Amino acid sequence: MSRSNPRVLATLERAGGFASAQEVYQLMQREGESIGLTTVYRALQSLLSDKIVDVLRRDDGEAIYRLCGDTHHHHLVCKSCGDTVEIEGGAIEKWAKTMAEEFGFREVGHTAEIFGICSKC
Amino acid sequence: MSRSNPRVLATLERAGGFASAQEVYQLMQREGESIGLTTVYRALQSLLSDKIVDVLRRDDGEAIYRLCGDTHHHHLVCKSCGDTVEIEGGAIEKWAKTMAEEFGFREVGHTAEIFGICSKC
DNA sequence: GTGGGAATGAAAATCATTTTCATTTCTGCT
DNA sequence: AGCAGAAATGAAAATGATTTTCATTCCCAC
């Protein structure tokens, strides 16, 4: 069940740790690697569920995957160039926990993203 | 060029100021309004470029539109039954603003969701 | 009224993503 | 070796949101 194809992971690294499935596929094609689009999608999903990569959405809705360290963090993403800054989310953690408790939820997780236009754009 | 169809806007309001194009369309159908899906999409785009609505992305990539200036809130969603509670996000707003400023971002927005298992499940 | 631009919507096109399914490759086992 | 079954692969078809095309209808100034 190890579908986390290492060639896909390597390509994602080569791409600067930030690319869509289609881009990873095209990159591999251009570099002469023989792989199917389906396999790329499957590998990315597997990497995702293994928490080796992270997924975000571009403005047009395309999913982009990126390598991700294991420390829990959030992202500040530029809507224009896609540049990403990893930020601390201590305030969020506390907020999520408080709110969840207030309404009696358990096994709580959360997502949070900030997006805007970066200083370069 | 005023394609910001008022019926679409009204429906978006009725939906709680938060819905996808498909949902707006279905809601209008169910309520017996005669409108085409194309028109709904066009109206939403128009409302968007007039800055009357805002667009976000759901996890699955579907675009959801929301009235700007609507009091902004977040969701606490049960992973098991899908039940949703709307919650205040004052802490988040501040956090997002602070972080964005720190890194020189402008035109800042954010998304945040908390998910878990509710008390009934 | 009438001519032309704007609005409408059905149907087709597009595009990312997922599913299906037949084929190939790997694995452990004898 | 040889073989069975599991897992991986990828081409092609299916899906689902969104966009485009295009013919028709509506509306408004003249």
CSV table of C-alpha atoms (C1' of nucleotides) in Angstrom, one decimal:
chain,number,residue,atom,x,y,z
A,1,MET,CA,0.0,0.0,0.0
A,2,SER,CA,3.0,2.3,-0.2
A,3,ARG,CA,1.7,4.4,-3.0
A,4,SER,CA,3.8,7.4,-1.9
A,5,ASN,CA,5.8,7.1,-5.1
A,6,PRO,CA,9.3,8.4,-4.3
A,7,ARG,CA,9.7,9.8,-7.8
A,8,VAL,CA,6.7,12.0,-7.3
A,9,LEU,CA,8.0,13.2,-3.9
A,10,ALA,CA,11.4,13.9,-5.5
A,11,THR,CA,9.8,15.9,-8.3
A,12,LEU,CA,7.8,17.9,-5.8
A,13,GLU,CA,11.0,18.7,-4.0
A,14,ARG,CA,12.7,19.7,-7.3
A,15,ALA,CA,9.7,22.0,-8.1
A,16,GLY,CA,10.6,24.0,-5.0
A,17,GLY,CA,8.2,22.0,-2.8
A,18,PHE,CA,5.2,23.7,-4.3
A,19,ALA,CA,3.2,22.4,-7.3
A,20,SER,CA,-0.1,21.1,-8.5
A,21,ALA,CA,-0.6,17.5,-9.6
A,22,GLN,CA,-0.7,18.6,-13.2
A,23,GLU,CA,2.6,20.5,-12.8
A,24,VAL,CA,4.3,17.6,-11.2
A,25,TYR,CA,3.1,15.4,-14.0
A,26,GLN,CA,4.3,17.8,-16.7
A,27,LEU,CA,7.6,18.3,-15.0
A,28,MET,CA,8.2,14.5,-14.9
A,29,GLN,CA,7.2,14.2,-18.5
A,30,ARG,CA,9.6,16.9,-19.6
A,31,GLU,CA,12.4,15.2,-17.7
A,32,GLY,CA,11.7,12.0,-19.6
A,33,GLU,CA,10.2,10.1,-16.7
A,34,SER,CA,7.6,7.6,-17.6
A,35,ILE,CA,4.6,8.0,-15.3
A,36,GLY,CA,0.8,8.3,-15.6
A,37,LEU,CA,-1.2,11.2,-14.5
A,38,THR,CA,-3.3,8.8,-12.4
A,39,THR,CA,-0.3,7.6,-10.5
A,40,VAL,CA,0.8,11.2,-9.8
A,41,TYR,CA,-2.6,11.9,-8.3
A,42,ARG,CA,-2.6,8.7,-6.2
A,43,ALA,CA,0.9,9.4,-5.0
A,44,LEU,CA,0.0,12.9,-3.9
A,45,GLN,CA,-3.0,11.7,-2.0
A,46,SER,CA,-0.9,9.1,-0.3
A,47,LEU,CA,1.7,11.7,0.6
A,48,LEU,CA,-1.1,13.8,1.9
A,49,SER,CA,-2.6,11.1,4.1
A,50,ASP,CA,0.9,10.3,5.4
A,51,LYS,CA,1.2,14.0,6.2
A,52,ILE,CA,4.3,14.3,4.2
A,53,VAL,CA,2.7,17.0,2.1
A,54,ASP,CA,0.2,19.7,2.7
A,55,VAL,CA,-2.6,20.8,0.3
A,56,LEU,CA,-3.7,24.4,-0.4
A,57,ARG,CA,-5.9,25.9,-3.1
A,58,ARG,CA,-4.9,28.4,-5.7
A,59,ASP,CA,-7.3,31.1,-6.6
A,60,ASP,CA,-8.6,29.2,-9.5
A,61,GLY,CA,-9.4,26.2,-7.3
A,62,GLU,CA,-6.5,24.0,-8.4
A,63,ALA,CA,-5.0,22.0,-5.6
A,64,ILE,CA,-1.3,22.7,-4.9
A,65,TYR,CA,0.8,20.4,-2.8
A,66,ARG,CA,3.8,21.3,-0.7
A,67,LEU,CA,6.3,19.7,1.5
A,68,CYS,CA,5.6,20.4,5.1
A,69,GLY,CA,7.5,20.0,8.3
A,70,ASP,CA,5.7,18.3,11.2
A,71,THR,CA,5.4,21.3,13.4
A,72,HIS,CA,1.8,22.4,13.3
A,73,HIS,CA,1.5,25.8,11.6
A,74,HIS,CA,-0.6,27.9,9.4
A,75,HIS,CA,-0.1,29.7,6.2
A,76,LEU,CA,-0.1,33.3,4.9
A,77,VAL,CA,-0.4,33.0,1.2
A,78,CYS,CA,-0.1,35.6,-1.5
A,79,LYS,CA,-3.2,35.5,-3.8
A,80,SER,CA,-1.1,36.9,-6.6
A,81,CYS,CA,2.2,35.0,-6.7
A,82,GLY,CA,1.4,32.1,-4.4
A,83,ASP,CA,4.3,32.9,-2.1
A,84,THR,CA,3.8,31.4,1.3
A,85,VAL,CA,4.9,32.2,4.8
A,86,GLU,CA,4.5,29.7,7.6
A,87,ILE,CA,3.2,31.4,10.7
A,88,GLU,CA,2.6,30.5,14.3
A,89,GLY,CA,-0.9,29.9,15.3
A,90,GLY,CA,-0.9,29.8,19.1
A,91,ALA,CA,-3.9,32.1,19.2
A,92,ILE,CA,-5.8,29.9,16.9
A,93,GLU,CA,-5.2,26.8,18.8
A,94,LYS,CA,-6.5,28.4,21.9
A,95,TRP,CA,-9.5,29.8,20.1
A,96,ALA,CA,-10.4,26.4,18.5
A,97,LYS,CA,-10.1,24.7,21.8
A,98,THR,CA,-12.2,27.2,23.7
A,99,MET,CA,-15.0,27.3,21.1
A,100,ALA,CA,-15.1,23.5,20.8
A,101,GLU,CA,-15.4,23.1,24.5
A,102,GLU,CA,-18.1,25.7,24.7
A,103,PHE,CA,-20.3,23.6,22.3
A,104,GLY,CA,-19.3,20.3,23.6
A,105,PHE,CA,-17.3,19.1,20.7
A,106,ARG,CA,-14.4,16.6,21.1
A,107,GLU,CA,-11.6,15.3,18.9
A,108,VAL,CA,-11.2,18.7,17.6
A,109,GLY,CA,-9.0,19.9,14.8
A,110,HIS,CA,-9.0,23.0,12.7
A,111,THR,CA,-7.9,24.7,9.5
A,112,ALA,CA,-6.9,28.3,9.1
A,113,GLU,CA,-5.4,30.3,6.3
A,114,ILE,CA,-4.7,33.9,5.8
A,115,PHE,CA,-4.4,35.2,2.3
A,116,GLY,CA,-3.7,38.6,0.8
A,117,ILE,CA,-1.3,40.4,-1.5
A,118,CYS,CA,2.4,40.3,-0.5
A,119,SER,CA,4.7,43.3,-0.5
A,120,LYS,CA,6.4,42.3,-3.8
A,121,CYS,CA,3.1,42.1,-5.8
B,1,MET,CA,-23.7,45.6,-18.2
B,2,SER,CA,-25.5,45.3,-14.9
B,3,ARG,CA,-25.5,41.6,-14.8
B,4,SER,CA,-25.6,41.6,-11.0
B,5,ASN,CA,-28.9,39.9,-11.1
B,6,PRO,CA,-30.8,41.0,-8.0
B,7,ARG,CA,-32.6,37.7,-7.7
B,8,VAL,CA,-29.3,35.9,-7.3
B,9,LEU,CA,-28.2,38.4,-4.7
B,10,ALA,CA,-31.4,38.0,-2.8
B,11,THR,CA,-31.0,34.2,-2.9
B,12,LEU,CA,-27.5,34.4,-1.6
B,13,GLU,CA,-28.8,36.5,1.3
B,14,ARG,CA,-31.5,34.1,2.0
B,15,ALA,CA,-28.9,31.3,2.0
B,16,GLY,CA,-27.3,32.9,5.0
B,17,GLY,CA,-24.9,35.0,2.9
B,18,PHE,CA,-22.8,31.9,2.1
B,19,ALA,CA,-23.3,29.5,-0.7
B,20,SER,CA,-21.8,28.0,-3.9
B,21,ALA,CA,-23.1,28.8,-7.4
B,22,GLN,CA,-24.6,25.4,-7.6
B,23,GLU,CA,-26.4,25.8,-4.3
B,24,VAL,CA,-27.8,29.2,-5.2
B,25,TYR,CA,-29.0,27.7,-8.4
B,26,GLN,CA,-30.7,24.7,-6.7
B,27,LEU,CA,-32.2,27.0,-4.1
B,28,MET,CA,-33.8,29.1,-6.8
B,29,GLN,CA,-35.1,26.1,-8.6
B,30,ARG,CA,-36.6,24.7,-5.5
B,31,GLU,CA,-38.3,28.0,-4.8
B,32,GLY,CA,-39.8,27.9,-8.2
B,33,GLU,CA,-37.7,30.7,-9.7
B,34,SER,CA,-36.9,30.4,-13.4
B,35,ILE,CA,-33.3,31.0,-14.0
B,36,GLY,CA,-30.4,29.3,-15.8
B,37,LEU,CA,-27.3,28.0,-14.2
B,38,THR,CA,-25.2,30.2,-16.6
B,39,THR,CA,-27.0,33.3,-15.4
B,40,VAL,CA,-26.3,32.4,-11.8
B,41,TYR,CA,-22.6,32.0,-12.6
B,42,ARG,CA,-22.5,35.3,-14.5
B,43,ALA,CA,-24.4,37.1,-11.7
B,44,LEU,CA,-22.0,35.9,-9.1
B,45,GLN,CA,-19.0,36.9,-11.1
B,46,SER,CA,-20.5,40.3,-11.6
B,47,LEU,CA,-21.3,40.7,-7.9
B,48,LEU,CA,-17.7,39.7,-7.3
B,49,SER,CA,-16.2,42.2,-9.5
B,50,ASP,CA,-18.5,44.9,-8.1
B,51,LYS,CA,-17.1,43.8,-4.7
B,52,ILE,CA,-20.6,43.1,-3.4
B,53,VAL,CA,-19.6,39.5,-2.7
B,54,ASP,CA,-16.4,37.7,-1.7
B,55,VAL,CA,-15.2,34.3,-2.8
B,56,LEU,CA,-13.7,31.6,-0.8
B,57,ARG,CA,-12.9,27.9,-1.6
B,58,ARG,CA,-14.2,24.9,0.1
B,59,ASP,CA,-11.9,22.1,0.9
B,60,ASP,CA,-13.1,20.3,-2.3
B,61,GLY,CA,-12.3,23.3,-4.4
B,62,GLU,CA,-15.8,24.5,-4.9
B,63,ALA,CA,-16.1,28.3,-4.9
B,64,ILE,CA,-18.4,29.7,-2.2
B,65,TYR,CA,-19.6,33.3,-2.3
B,66,ARG,CA,-20.5,35.4,0.6
B,67,LEU,CA,-21.8,38.8,1.1
B,68,CYS,CA,-19.1,41.3,2.0
B,69,GLY,CA,-19.8,43.3,5.1
B,70,ASP,CA,-22.0,40.5,6.3
B,71,THR,CA,-20.9,39.9,9.9
B,72,HIS,CA,-18.1,37.6,9.4
B,73,HIS,CA,-18.3,34.3,11.3
B,74,HIS,CA,-16.7,30.9,11.3
B,75,HIS,CA,-18.0,27.3,11.5
B,76,LEU,CA,-17.7,24.5,14.0
B,77,VAL,CA,-18.6,21.4,12.0
B,78,CYS,CA,-19.3,17.9,13.3
B,79,LYS,CA,-17.2,15.4,11.3
B,80,SER,CA,-19.8,12.7,12.0
B,81,CYS,CA,-23.3,14.2,11.5
B,82,GLY,CA,-22.3,17.4,9.6
B,83,ASP,CA,-24.1,19.6,12.1
B,84,THR,CA,-22.7,23.1,12.0
B,85,VAL,CA,-22.6,25.9,14.6
B,86,GLU,CA,-21.8,29.4,13.6
B,87,ILE,CA,-19.3,31.0,15.9
B,88,GLU,CA,-17.6,34.3,16.6
B,89,GLY,CA,-14.1,34.8,15.4
B,90,GLY,CA,-12.9,38.0,16.9
B,91,ALA,CA,-9.7,36.4,18.0
B,92,ILE,CA,-9.0,35.2,14.5
B,93,GLU,CA,-9.7,38.5,12.9
B,94,LYS,CA,-7.1,40.1,15.1
B,95,TRP,CA,-4.6,37.3,14.6
B,96,ALA,CA,-5.0,37.5,10.8
B,97,LYS,CA,-4.6,41.2,10.7
B,98,THR,CA,-1.5,41.1,13.0
B,99,MET,CA,0.2,38.4,11.1
B,100,ALA,CA,-0.5,39.9,7.7
B,101,GLU,CA,0.9,43.3,8.8
B,102,GLU,CA,4.0,41.7,10.2
B,103,PHE,CA,4.8,40.2,6.8
B,104,GLY,CA,3.7,43.3,4.8
B,105,PHE,CA,0.6,41.7,3.2
B,106,ARG,CA,-2.4,43.8,2.2
B,107,GLU,CA,-6.0,43.1,1.1
B,108,VAL,CA,-6.1,40.4,3.6
B,109,GLY,CA,-8.8,37.8,4.1
B,110,HIS,CA,-8.8,34.5,5.9
B,111,THR,CA,-10.6,31.2,6.3
B,112,ALA,CA,-10.9,29.2,9.5
B,113,GLU,CA,-12.9,26.1,10.4
B,114,ILE,CA,-13.0,24.0,13.5
B,115,PHE,CA,-14.2,20.4,13.2
B,116,GLY,CA,-14.7,17.7,15.7
B,117,ILE,CA,-17.3,15.3,17.0
B,118,CYS,CA,-20.4,16.9,18.5
B,119,SER,CA,-22.0,16.0,21.8
B,120,LYS,CA,-24.8,14.1,20.1
B,121,CYS,CA,-22.5,11.8,18.2
C,1,DG,C1',-42.6,50.3,-34.7
C,2,DT,C1',-37.8,49.1,-35.4
C,3,DG,C1',-32.8,48.4,-34.9
C,4,DG,C1',-29.1,47.3,-31.9
C,5,DG,C1',-27.0,46.3,-27.8
C,6,DA,C1',-27.7,43.6,-23.4
C,7,DA,C1',-29.4,39.6,-21.1
C,8,DT,C1',-30.6,34.9,-21.0
C,9,DG,C1',-30.1,29.9,-21.0
C,10,DA,C1',-29.4,25.4,-23.4
C,11,DA,C1',-26.0,22.8,-25.0
C,12,DA,C1',-21.3,22.0,-25.8
C,13,DA,C1',-16.5,22.7,-24.4
C,14,DT,C1',-12.9,22.8,-20.7
C,15,DC,C1',-10.3,21.4,-17.0
C,16,DA,C1',-8.9,19.2,-12.7
C,17,DT,C1',-9.8,15.2,-10.5
C,18,DT,C1',-11.6,10.5,-9.7
C,19,DT,C1',-13.0,6.0,-11.0
C,20,DT,C1',-12.9,1.8,-13.7
C,21,DC,C1',-10.7,-1.9,-15.3
C,22,DA,C1',-7.5,-4.5,-17.7
C,23,DT,C1',-2.6,-5.3,-17.6
C,24,DT,C1',1.8,-5.6,-15.5
C,25,DT,C1',4.9,-6.0,-11.7
C,26,DC,C1',6.1,-7.7,-7.2
C,27,DT,C1',6.0,-11.0,-3.4
C,28,DG,C1',6.2,-14.8,-0.9
C,29,DC,C1',5.8,-19.7,-1.2
C,30,DT,C1',6.8,-24.5,-2.8
D,1,DA,C1',12.4,-22.0,-11.4
D,2,DG,C1',7.2,-21.6,-11.3
D,3,DC,C1',3.1,-19.9,-9.7
D,4,DA,C1',-0.8,-17.6,-7.1
D,5,DG,C1',-2.5,-13.6,-5.3
D,6,DA,C1',-1.8,-8.9,-4.0
D,7,DA,C1',-0.5,-4.3,-5.2
D,8,DA,C1',0.8,-0.9,-8.6
D,9,DT,C1',0.1,1.2,-12.9
D,10,DG,C1',-2.0,3.9,-16.5
D,11,DA,C1',-5.3,4.5,-20.4
D,12,DA,C1',-9.6,5.7,-21.0
D,13,DA,C1',-14.1,6.9,-19.4
D,14,DA,C1',-16.8,9.3,-15.8
D,15,DT,C1',-17.7,13.2,-12.9
D,16,DG,C1',-18.5,17.8,-11.4
D,17,DA,C1',-17.7,22.6,-11.4
D,18,DT,C1',-17.1,26.3,-14.3
D,19,DT,C1',-16.8,28.7,-18.9
D,20,DT,C1',-17.8,29.4,-23.6
D,21,DT,C1',-20.7,29.5,-27.6
D,22,DC,C1',-24.5,30.8,-29.9
D,23,DA,C1',-29.1,31.5,-31.1
D,24,DT,C1',-33.1,33.7,-29.0
D,25,DT,C1',-35.5,37.1,-26.4
D,26,DC,C1',-35.9,41.5,-24.1
D,27,DC,C1',-35.6,46.3,-23.7
D,28,DC,C1',-34.9,50.9,-24.8
D,29,DA,C1',-33.8,55.0,-27.5
D,30,DC,C1',-34.9,56.9,-31.8
